[in-house]
PDB file of C-alpha atoms in Angstrom:
ATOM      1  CA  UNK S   1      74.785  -0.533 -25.739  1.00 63.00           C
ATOM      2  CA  UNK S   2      72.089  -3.420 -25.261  1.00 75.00           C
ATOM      3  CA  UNK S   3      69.356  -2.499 -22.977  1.00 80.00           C
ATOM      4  CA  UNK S   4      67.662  -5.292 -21.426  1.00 92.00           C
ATOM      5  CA  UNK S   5      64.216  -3.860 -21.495  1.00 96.00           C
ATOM      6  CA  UNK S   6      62.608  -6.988 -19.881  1.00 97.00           C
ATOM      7  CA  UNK S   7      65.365  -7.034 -17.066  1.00 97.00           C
ATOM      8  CA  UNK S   8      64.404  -3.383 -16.164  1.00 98.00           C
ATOM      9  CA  UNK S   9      60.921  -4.019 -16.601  1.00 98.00           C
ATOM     10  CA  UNK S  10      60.832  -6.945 -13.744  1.00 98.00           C
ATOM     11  CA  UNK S  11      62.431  -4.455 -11.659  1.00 98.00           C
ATOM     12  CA  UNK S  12      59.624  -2.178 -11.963  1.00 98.00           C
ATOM     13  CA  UNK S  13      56.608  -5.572 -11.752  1.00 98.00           C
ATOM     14  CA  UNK S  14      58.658  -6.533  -8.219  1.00 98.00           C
ATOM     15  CA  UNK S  15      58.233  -2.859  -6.889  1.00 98.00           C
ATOM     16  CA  UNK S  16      54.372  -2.507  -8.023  1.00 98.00           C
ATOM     17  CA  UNK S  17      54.314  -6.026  -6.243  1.00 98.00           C
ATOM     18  CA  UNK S  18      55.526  -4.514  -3.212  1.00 98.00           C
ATOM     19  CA  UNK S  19      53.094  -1.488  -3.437  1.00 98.00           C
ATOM     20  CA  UNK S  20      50.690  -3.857  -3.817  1.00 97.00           C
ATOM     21  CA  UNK S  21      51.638  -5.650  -0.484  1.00 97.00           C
ATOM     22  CA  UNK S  22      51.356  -2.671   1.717  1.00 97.00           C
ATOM     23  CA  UNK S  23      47.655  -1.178  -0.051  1.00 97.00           C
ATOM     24  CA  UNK S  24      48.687   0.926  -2.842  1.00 98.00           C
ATOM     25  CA  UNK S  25      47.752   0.703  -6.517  1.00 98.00           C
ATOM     26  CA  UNK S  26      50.569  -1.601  -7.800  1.00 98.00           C
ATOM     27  CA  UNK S  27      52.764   0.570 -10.239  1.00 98.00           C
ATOM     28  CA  UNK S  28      56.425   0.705 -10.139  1.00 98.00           C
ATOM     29  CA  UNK S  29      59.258   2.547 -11.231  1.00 98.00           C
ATOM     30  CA  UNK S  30      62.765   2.280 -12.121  1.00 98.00           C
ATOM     31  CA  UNK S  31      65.426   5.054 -13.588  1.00 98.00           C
ATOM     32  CA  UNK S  32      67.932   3.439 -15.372  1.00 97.00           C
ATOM     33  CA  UNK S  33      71.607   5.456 -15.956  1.00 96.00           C
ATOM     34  CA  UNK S  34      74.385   3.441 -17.982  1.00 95.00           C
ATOM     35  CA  UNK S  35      72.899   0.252 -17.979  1.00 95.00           C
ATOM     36  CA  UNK S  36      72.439   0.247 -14.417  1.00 96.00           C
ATOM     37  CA  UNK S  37      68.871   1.189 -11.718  1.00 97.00           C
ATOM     38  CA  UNK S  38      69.872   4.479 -10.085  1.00 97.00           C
ATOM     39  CA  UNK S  39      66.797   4.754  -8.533  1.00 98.00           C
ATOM     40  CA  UNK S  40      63.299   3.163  -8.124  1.00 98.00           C
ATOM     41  CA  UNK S  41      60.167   4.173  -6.250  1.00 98.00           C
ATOM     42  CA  UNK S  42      56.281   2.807  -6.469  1.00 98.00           C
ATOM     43  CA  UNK S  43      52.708   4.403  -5.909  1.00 98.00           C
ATOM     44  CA  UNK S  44      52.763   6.033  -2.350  1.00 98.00           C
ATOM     45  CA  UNK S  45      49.296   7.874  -2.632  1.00 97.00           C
ATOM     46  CA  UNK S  46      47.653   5.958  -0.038  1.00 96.00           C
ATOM     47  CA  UNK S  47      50.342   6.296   2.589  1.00 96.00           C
ATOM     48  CA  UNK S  48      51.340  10.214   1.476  1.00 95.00           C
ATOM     49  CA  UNK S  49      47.995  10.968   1.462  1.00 95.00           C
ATOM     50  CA  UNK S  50      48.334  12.805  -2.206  1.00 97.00           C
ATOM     51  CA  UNK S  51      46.665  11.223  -5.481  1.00 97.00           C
ATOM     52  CA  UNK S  52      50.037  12.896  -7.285  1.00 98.00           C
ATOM     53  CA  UNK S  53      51.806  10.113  -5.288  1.00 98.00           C
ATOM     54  CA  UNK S  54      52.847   8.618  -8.697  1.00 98.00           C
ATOM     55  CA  UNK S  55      55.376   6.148  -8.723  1.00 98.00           C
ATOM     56  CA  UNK S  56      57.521   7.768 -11.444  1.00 98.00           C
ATOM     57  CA  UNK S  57      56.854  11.509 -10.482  1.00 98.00           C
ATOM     58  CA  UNK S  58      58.267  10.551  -7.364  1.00 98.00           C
ATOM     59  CA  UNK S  59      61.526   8.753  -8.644  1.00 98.00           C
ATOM     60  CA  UNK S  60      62.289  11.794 -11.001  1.00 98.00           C
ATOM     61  CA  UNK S  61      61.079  14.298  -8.477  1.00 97.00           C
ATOM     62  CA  UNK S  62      63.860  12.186  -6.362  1.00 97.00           C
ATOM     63  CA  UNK S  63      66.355  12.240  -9.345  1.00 97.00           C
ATOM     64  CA  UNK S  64      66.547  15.801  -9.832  1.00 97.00           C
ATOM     65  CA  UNK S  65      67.226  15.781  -5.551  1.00 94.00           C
ATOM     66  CA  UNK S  66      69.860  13.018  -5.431  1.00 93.00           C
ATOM     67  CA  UNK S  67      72.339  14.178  -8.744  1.00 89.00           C
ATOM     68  CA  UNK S  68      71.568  17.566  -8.202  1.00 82.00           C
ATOM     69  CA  UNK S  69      70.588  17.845 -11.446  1.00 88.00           C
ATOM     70  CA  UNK S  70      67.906  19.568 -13.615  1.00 90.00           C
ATOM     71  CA  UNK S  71      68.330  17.818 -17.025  1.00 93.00           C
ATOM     72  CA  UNK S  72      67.909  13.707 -17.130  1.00 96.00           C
ATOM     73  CA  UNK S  73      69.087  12.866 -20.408  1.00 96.00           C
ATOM     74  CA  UNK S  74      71.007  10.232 -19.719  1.00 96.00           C
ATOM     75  CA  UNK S  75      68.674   8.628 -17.957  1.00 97.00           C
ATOM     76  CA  UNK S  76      65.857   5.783 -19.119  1.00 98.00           C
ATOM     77  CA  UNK S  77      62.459   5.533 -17.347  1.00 98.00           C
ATOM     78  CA  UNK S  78      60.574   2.064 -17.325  1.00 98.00           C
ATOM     79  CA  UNK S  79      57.532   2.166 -15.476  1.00 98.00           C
ATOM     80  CA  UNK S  80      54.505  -0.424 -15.363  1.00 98.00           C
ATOM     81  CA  UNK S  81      51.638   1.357 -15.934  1.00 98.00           C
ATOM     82  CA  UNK S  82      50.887   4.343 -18.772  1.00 98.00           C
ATOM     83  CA  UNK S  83      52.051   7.753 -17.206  1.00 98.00           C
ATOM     84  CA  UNK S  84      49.315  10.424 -16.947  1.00 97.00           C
ATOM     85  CA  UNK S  85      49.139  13.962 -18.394  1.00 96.00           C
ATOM     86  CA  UNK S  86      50.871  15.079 -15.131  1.00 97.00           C
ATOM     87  CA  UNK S  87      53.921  12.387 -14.910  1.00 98.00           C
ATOM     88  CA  UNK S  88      54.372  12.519 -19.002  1.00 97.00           C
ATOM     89  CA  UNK S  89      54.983  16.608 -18.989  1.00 96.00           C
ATOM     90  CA  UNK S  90      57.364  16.147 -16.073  1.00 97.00           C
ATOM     91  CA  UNK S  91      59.214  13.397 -18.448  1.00 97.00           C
ATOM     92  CA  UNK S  92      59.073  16.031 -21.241  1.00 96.00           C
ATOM     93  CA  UNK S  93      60.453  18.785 -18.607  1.00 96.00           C
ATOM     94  CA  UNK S  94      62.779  16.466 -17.204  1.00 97.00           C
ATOM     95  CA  UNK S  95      64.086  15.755 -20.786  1.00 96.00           C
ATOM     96  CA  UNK S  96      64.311  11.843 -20.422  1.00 97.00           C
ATOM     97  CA  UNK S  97      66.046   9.923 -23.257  1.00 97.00           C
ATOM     98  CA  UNK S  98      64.075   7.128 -23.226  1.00 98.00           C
ATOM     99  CA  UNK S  99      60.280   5.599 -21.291  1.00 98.00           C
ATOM    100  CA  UNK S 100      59.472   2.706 -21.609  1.00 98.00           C
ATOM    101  CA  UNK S 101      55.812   1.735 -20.291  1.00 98.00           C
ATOM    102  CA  UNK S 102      54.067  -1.542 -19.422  1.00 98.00           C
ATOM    103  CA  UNK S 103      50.198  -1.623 -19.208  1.00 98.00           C
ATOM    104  CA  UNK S 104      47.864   0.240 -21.151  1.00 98.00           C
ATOM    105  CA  UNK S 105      45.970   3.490 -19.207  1.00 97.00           C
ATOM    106  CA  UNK S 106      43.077   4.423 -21.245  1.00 94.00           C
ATOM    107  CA  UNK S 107      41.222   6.180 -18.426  1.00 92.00           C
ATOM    108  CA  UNK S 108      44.175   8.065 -17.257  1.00 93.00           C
ATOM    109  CA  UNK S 109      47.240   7.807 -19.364  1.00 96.00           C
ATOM    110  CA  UNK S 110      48.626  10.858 -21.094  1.00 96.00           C
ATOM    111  CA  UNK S 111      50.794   9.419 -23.681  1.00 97.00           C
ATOM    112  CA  UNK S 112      48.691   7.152 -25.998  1.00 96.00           C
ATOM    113  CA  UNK S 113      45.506   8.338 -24.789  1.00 95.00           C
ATOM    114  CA  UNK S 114      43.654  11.257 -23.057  1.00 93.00           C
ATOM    115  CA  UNK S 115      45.917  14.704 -23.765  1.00 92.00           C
ATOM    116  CA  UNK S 116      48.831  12.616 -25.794  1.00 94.00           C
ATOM    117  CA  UNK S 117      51.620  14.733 -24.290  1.00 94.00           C
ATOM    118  CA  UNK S 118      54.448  14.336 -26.761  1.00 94.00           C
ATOM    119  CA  UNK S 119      52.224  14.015 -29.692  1.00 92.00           C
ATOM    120  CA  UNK S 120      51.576  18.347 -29.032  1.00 86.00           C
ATOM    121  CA  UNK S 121      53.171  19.946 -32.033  1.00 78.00           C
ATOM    122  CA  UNK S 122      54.068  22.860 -29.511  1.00 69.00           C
ATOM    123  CA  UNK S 123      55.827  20.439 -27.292  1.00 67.00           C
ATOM    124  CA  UNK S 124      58.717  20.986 -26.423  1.00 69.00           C
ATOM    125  CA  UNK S 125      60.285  17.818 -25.831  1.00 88.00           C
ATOM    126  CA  UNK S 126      59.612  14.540 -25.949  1.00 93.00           C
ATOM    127  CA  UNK S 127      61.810  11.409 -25.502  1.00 96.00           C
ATOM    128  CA  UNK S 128      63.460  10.005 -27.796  1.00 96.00           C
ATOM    129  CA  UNK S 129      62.488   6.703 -27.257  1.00 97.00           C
ATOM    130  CA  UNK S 130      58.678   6.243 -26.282  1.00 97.00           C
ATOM    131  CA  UNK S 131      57.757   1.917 -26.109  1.00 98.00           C
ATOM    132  CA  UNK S 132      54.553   1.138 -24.851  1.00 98.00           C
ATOM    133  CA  UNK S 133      53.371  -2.161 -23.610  1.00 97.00           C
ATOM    134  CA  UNK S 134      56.421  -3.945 -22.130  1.00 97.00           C
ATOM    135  CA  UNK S 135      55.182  -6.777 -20.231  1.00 97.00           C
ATOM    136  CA  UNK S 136      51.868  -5.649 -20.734  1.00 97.00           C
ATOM    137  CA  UNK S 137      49.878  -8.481 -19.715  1.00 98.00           C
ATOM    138  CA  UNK S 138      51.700  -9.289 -16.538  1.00 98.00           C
ATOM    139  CA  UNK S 139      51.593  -5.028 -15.485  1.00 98.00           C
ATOM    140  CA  UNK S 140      47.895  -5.132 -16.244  1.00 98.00           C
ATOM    141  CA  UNK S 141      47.590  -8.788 -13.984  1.00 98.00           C
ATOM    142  CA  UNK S 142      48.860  -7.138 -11.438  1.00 98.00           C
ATOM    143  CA  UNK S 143      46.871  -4.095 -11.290  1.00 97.00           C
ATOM    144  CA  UNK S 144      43.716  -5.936 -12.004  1.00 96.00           C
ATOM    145  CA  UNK S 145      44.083  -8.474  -8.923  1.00 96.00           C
ATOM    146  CA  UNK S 146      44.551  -5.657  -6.832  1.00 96.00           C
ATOM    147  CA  UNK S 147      41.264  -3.813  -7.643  1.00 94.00           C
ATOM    148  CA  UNK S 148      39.672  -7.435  -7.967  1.00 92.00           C
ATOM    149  CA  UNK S 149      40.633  -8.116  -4.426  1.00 89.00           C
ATOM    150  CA  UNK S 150      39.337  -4.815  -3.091  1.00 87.00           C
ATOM    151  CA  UNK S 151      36.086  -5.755  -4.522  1.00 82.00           C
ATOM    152  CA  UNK S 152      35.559  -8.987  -2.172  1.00 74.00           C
TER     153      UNK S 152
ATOM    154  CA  UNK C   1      30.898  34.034   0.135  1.00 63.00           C
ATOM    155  CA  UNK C   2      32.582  37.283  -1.487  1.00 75.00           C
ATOM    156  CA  UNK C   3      35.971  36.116  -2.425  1.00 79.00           C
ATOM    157  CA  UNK C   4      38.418  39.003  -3.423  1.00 92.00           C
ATOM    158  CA  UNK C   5      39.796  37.617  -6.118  1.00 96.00           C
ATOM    159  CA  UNK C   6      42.795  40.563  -6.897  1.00 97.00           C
ATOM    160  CA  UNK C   7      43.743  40.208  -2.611  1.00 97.00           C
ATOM    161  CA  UNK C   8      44.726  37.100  -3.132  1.00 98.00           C
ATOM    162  CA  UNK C   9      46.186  37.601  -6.767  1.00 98.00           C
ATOM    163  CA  UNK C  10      48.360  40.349  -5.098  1.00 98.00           C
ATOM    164  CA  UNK C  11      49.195  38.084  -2.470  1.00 98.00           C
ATOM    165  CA  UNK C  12      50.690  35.311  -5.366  1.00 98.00           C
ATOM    166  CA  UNK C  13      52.513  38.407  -7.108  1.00 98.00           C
ATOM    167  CA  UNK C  14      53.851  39.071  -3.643  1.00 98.00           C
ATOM    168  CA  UNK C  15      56.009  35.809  -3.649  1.00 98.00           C
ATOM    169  CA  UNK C  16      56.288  36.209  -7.877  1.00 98.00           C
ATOM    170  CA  UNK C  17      58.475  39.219  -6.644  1.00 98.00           C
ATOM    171  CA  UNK C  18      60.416  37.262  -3.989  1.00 98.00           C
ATOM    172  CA  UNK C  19      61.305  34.359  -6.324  1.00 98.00           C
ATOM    173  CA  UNK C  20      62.473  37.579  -8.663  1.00 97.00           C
ATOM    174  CA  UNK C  21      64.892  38.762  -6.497  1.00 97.00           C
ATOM    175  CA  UNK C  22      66.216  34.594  -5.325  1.00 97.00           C
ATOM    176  CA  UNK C  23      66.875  34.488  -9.377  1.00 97.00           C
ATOM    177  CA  UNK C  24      64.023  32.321 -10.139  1.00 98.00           C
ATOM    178  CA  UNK C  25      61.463  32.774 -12.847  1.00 98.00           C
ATOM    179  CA  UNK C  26      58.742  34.966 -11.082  1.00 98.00           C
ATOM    180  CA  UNK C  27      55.640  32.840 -10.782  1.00 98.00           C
ATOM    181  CA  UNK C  28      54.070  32.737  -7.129  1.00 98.00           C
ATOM    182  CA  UNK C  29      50.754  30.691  -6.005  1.00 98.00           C
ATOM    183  CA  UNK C  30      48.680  30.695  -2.845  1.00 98.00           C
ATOM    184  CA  UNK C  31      46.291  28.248  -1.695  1.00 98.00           C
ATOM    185  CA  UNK C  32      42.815  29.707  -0.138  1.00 97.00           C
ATOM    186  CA  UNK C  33      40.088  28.084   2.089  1.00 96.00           C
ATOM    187  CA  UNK C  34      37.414  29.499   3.667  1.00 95.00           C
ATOM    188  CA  UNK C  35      38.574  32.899   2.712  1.00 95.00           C
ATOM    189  CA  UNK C  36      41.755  33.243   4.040  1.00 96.00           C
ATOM    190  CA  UNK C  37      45.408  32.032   2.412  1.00 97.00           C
ATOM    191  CA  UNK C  38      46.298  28.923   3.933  1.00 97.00           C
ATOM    192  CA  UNK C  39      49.888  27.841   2.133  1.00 98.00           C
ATOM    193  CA  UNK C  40      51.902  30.233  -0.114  1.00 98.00           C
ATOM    194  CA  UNK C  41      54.798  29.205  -1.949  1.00 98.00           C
ATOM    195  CA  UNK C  42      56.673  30.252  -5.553  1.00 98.00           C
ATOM    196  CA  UNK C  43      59.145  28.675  -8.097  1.00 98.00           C
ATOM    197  CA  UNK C  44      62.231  26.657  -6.590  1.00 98.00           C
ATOM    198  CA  UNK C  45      63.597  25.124 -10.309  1.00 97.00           C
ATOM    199  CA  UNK C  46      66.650  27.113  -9.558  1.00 96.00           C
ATOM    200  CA  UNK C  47      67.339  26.175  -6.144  1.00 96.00           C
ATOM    201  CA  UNK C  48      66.030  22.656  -6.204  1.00 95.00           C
ATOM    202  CA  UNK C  49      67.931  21.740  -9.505  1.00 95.00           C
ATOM    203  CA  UNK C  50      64.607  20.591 -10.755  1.00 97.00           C
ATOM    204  CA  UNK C  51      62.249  21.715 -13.864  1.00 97.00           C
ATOM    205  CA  UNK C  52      59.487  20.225 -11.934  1.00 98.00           C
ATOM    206  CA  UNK C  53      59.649  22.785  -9.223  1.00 98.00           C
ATOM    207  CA  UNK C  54      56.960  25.000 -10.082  1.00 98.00           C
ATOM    208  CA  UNK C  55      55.186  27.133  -7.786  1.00 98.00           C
ATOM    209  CA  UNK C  56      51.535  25.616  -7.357  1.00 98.00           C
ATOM    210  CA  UNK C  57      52.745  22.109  -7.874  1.00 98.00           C
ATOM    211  CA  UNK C  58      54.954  22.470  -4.735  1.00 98.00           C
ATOM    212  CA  UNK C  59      51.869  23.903  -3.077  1.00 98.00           C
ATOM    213  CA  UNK C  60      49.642  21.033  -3.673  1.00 98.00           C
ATOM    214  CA  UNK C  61      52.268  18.841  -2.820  1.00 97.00           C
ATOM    215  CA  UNK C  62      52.564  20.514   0.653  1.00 97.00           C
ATOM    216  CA  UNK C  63      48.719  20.722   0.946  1.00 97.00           C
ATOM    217  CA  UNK C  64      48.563  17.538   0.764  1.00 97.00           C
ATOM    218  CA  UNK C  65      50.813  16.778   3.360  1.00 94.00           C
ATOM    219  CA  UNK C  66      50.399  19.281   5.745  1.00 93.00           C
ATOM    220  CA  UNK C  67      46.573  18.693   5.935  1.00 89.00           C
ATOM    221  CA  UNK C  68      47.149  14.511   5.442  1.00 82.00           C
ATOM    222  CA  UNK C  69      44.213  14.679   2.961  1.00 88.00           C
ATOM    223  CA  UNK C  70      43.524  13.669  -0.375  1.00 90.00           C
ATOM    224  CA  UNK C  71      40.981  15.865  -1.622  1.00 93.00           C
ATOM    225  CA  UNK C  72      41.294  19.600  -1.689  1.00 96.00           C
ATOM    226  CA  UNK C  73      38.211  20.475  -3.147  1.00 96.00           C
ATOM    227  CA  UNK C  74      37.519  23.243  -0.420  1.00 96.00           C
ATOM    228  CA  UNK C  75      40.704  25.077  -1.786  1.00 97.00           C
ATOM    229  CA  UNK C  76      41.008  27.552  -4.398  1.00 98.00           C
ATOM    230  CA  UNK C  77      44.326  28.199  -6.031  1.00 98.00           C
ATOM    231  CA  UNK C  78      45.506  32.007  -6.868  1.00 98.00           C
ATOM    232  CA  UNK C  79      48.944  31.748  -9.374  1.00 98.00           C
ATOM    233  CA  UNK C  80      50.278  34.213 -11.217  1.00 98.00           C
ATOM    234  CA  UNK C  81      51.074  32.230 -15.007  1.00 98.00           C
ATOM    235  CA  UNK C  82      48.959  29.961 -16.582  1.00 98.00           C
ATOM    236  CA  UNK C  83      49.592  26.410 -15.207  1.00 98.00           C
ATOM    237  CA  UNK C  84      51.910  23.885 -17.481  1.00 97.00           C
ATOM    238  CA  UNK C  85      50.113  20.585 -18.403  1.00 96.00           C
ATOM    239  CA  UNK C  86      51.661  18.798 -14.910  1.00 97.00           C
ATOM    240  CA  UNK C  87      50.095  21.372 -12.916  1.00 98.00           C
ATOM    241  CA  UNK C  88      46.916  21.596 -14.491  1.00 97.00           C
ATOM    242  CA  UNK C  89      46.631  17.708 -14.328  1.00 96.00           C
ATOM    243  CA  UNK C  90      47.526  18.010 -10.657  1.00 97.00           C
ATOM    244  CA  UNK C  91      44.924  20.452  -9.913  1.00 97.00           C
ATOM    245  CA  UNK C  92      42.444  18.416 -11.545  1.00 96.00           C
ATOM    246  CA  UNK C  93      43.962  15.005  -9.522  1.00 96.00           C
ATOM    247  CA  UNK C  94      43.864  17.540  -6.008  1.00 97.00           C
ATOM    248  CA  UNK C  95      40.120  18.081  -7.283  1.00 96.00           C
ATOM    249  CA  UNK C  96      40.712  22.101  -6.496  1.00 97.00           C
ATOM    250  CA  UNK C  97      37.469  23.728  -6.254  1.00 97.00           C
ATOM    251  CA  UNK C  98      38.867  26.493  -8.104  1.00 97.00           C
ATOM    252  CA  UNK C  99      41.575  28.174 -10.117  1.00 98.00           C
ATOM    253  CA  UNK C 100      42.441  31.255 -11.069  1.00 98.00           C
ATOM    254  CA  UNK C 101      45.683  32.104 -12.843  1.00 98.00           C
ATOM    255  CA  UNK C 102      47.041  35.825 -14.269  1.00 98.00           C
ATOM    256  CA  UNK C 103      49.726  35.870 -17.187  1.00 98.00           C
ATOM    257  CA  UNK C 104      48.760  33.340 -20.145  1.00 98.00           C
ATOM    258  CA  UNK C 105      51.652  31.501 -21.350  1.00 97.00           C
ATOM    259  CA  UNK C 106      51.206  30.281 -24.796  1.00 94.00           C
ATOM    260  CA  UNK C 107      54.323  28.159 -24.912  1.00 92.00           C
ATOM    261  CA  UNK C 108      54.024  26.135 -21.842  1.00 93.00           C
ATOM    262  CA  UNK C 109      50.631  26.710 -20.979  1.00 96.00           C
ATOM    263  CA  UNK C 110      47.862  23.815 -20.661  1.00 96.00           C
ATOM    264  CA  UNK C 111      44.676  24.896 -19.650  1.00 97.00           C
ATOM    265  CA  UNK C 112      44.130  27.586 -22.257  1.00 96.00           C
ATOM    266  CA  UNK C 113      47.122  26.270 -24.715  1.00 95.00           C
ATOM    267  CA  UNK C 114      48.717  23.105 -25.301  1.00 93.00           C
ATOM    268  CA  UNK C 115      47.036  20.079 -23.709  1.00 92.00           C
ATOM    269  CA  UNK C 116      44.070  22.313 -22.971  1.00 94.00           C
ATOM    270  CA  UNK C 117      43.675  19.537 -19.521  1.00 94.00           C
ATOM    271  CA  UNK C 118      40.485  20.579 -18.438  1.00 94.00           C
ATOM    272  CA  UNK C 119      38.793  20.403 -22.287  1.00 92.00           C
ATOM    273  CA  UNK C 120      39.553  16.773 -22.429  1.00 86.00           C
ATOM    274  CA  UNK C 121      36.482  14.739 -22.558  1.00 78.00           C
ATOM    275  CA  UNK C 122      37.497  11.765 -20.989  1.00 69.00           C
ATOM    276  CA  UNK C 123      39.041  13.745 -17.885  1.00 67.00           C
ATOM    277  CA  UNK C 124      37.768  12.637 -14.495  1.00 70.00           C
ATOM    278  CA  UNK C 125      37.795  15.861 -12.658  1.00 88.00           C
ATOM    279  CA  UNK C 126      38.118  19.876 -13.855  1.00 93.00           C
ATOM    280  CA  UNK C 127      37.885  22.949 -11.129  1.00 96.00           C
ATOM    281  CA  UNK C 128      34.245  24.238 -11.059  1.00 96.00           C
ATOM    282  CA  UNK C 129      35.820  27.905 -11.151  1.00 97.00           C
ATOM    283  CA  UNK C 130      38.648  28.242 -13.772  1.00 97.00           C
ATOM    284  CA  UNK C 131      39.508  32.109 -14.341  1.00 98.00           C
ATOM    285  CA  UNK C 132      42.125  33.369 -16.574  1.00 98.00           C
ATOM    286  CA  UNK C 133      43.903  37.101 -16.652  1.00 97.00           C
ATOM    287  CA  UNK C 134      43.796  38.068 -13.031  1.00 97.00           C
ATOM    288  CA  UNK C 135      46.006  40.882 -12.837  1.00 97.00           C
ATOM    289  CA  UNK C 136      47.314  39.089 -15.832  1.00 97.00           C
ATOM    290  CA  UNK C 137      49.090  42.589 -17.173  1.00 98.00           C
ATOM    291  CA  UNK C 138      51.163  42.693 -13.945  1.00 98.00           C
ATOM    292  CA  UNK C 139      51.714  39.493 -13.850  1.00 98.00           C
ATOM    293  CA  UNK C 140      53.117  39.716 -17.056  1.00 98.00           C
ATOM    294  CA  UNK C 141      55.341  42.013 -16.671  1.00 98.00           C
ATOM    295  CA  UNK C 142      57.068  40.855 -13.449  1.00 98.00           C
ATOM    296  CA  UNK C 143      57.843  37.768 -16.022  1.00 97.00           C
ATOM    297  CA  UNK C 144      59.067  40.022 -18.651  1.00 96.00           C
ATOM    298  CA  UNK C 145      61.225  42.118 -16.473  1.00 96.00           C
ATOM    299  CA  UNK C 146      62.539  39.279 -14.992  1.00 96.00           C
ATOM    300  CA  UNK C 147      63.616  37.736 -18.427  1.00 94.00           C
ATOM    301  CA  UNK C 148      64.711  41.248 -19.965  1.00 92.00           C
ATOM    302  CA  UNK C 149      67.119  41.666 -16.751  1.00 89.00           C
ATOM    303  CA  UNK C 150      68.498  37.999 -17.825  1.00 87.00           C
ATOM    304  CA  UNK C 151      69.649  39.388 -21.438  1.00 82.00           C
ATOM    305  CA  UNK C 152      71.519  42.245 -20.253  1.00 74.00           C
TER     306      UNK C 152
END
């Protein structure tokens, strides 16, 4: 089956747009099932209050809610920004088949920097499908306006 | 202050014992400030459908909420295994002044094994306090009972 990464991916840009709107760090999420968004979800830390507010912790915190359902195999993540340590070991416990990340984290992320989640050898799972940098420059546009404009 | 550390670790096995007997994996946290235990909760995976429900990660998540602040570093977390790489990189996110944890677990584990979070150079934030093996034989067992009972 085709996946239209970019599709999914503008998905995620128009939610992080949106979080950016209402004063949260622009990152979105969407969970993709069959070719289809079954869910999406952005930052919230600013208006829960909680720095683990992460847009795709709370989509697969969400997931596991809505289908009842503890393992997410079927299921693709696309997400604009570099997961951290925390949101990559819930996609390892949540057993995605696929993520699919925009920007680049190197202060924060967990997958090609700081703890490398799936790269542990005692890990036990990691997606099968791990693409970084999916419409990269426009994810990292986005963030960097934001913190630009908080600056003036 | 004096804090008694083994109160409050016999307050976490407490609620390991109660998740026991609701069929989930026996792992129980509480959340202390200014001496006294302020939030309590233990592992839900079972009945939340979700292998993201661990005990001190639903804890922070409520402590966040239920005090509508960001920063917890005036709370120190009792719980009763060793803290997967998600939790650990929540604590450190919740800034936690403190953490102490019982039972090691080198398989999911990832402040002593795995991701080791808190040895990570480039990591913003680590507990001042991080103690390991509180009550750790007890808690151990309450784990191994619990999985023993499962086989037969």
């Amino acid at each position: 089956m085709f996946l239209n990464i970019h599709f999914f991916m503008d998905q995620a840009l128009a939610l992080a747009k949106k979080a950016s709107d209402l004063g949260e760090v622009p990152v979105g999420a969407v969970l993709v099932h069959n070719n289809k968004v079954v869910l999406e979800n952005h930052n919230r830390m600013r208006q829960m209050r909680s720095p683990l507010a992460h847009a795709e912790f709370l989509l697969l915190q969400e997931a596991h809610q809505s289908f009842f359902q503890y393992n997410l195999s079927q299921c693709d993540l696309f997400v604009t920004l570099e997961p951290c340590g925390m949101c990559a070991t819930a996609i390892a416990l949540s057993r995605l088949n696929a993520v699919y990340f925009g920007a680049y984290d190197p202060k924060h992320g967990g997958i090609e920097h700081g703890t490398r989640v799936f790269d542990q050898k005692n890990h036990y799972f990691k997606p099968k499908i791990v693409l970084a940098g999916v419409r990269a420059s426009i994810c990292e546009k986005i963030l960097n306006d934001f913190f630009f404009s908080l600056r003036f």
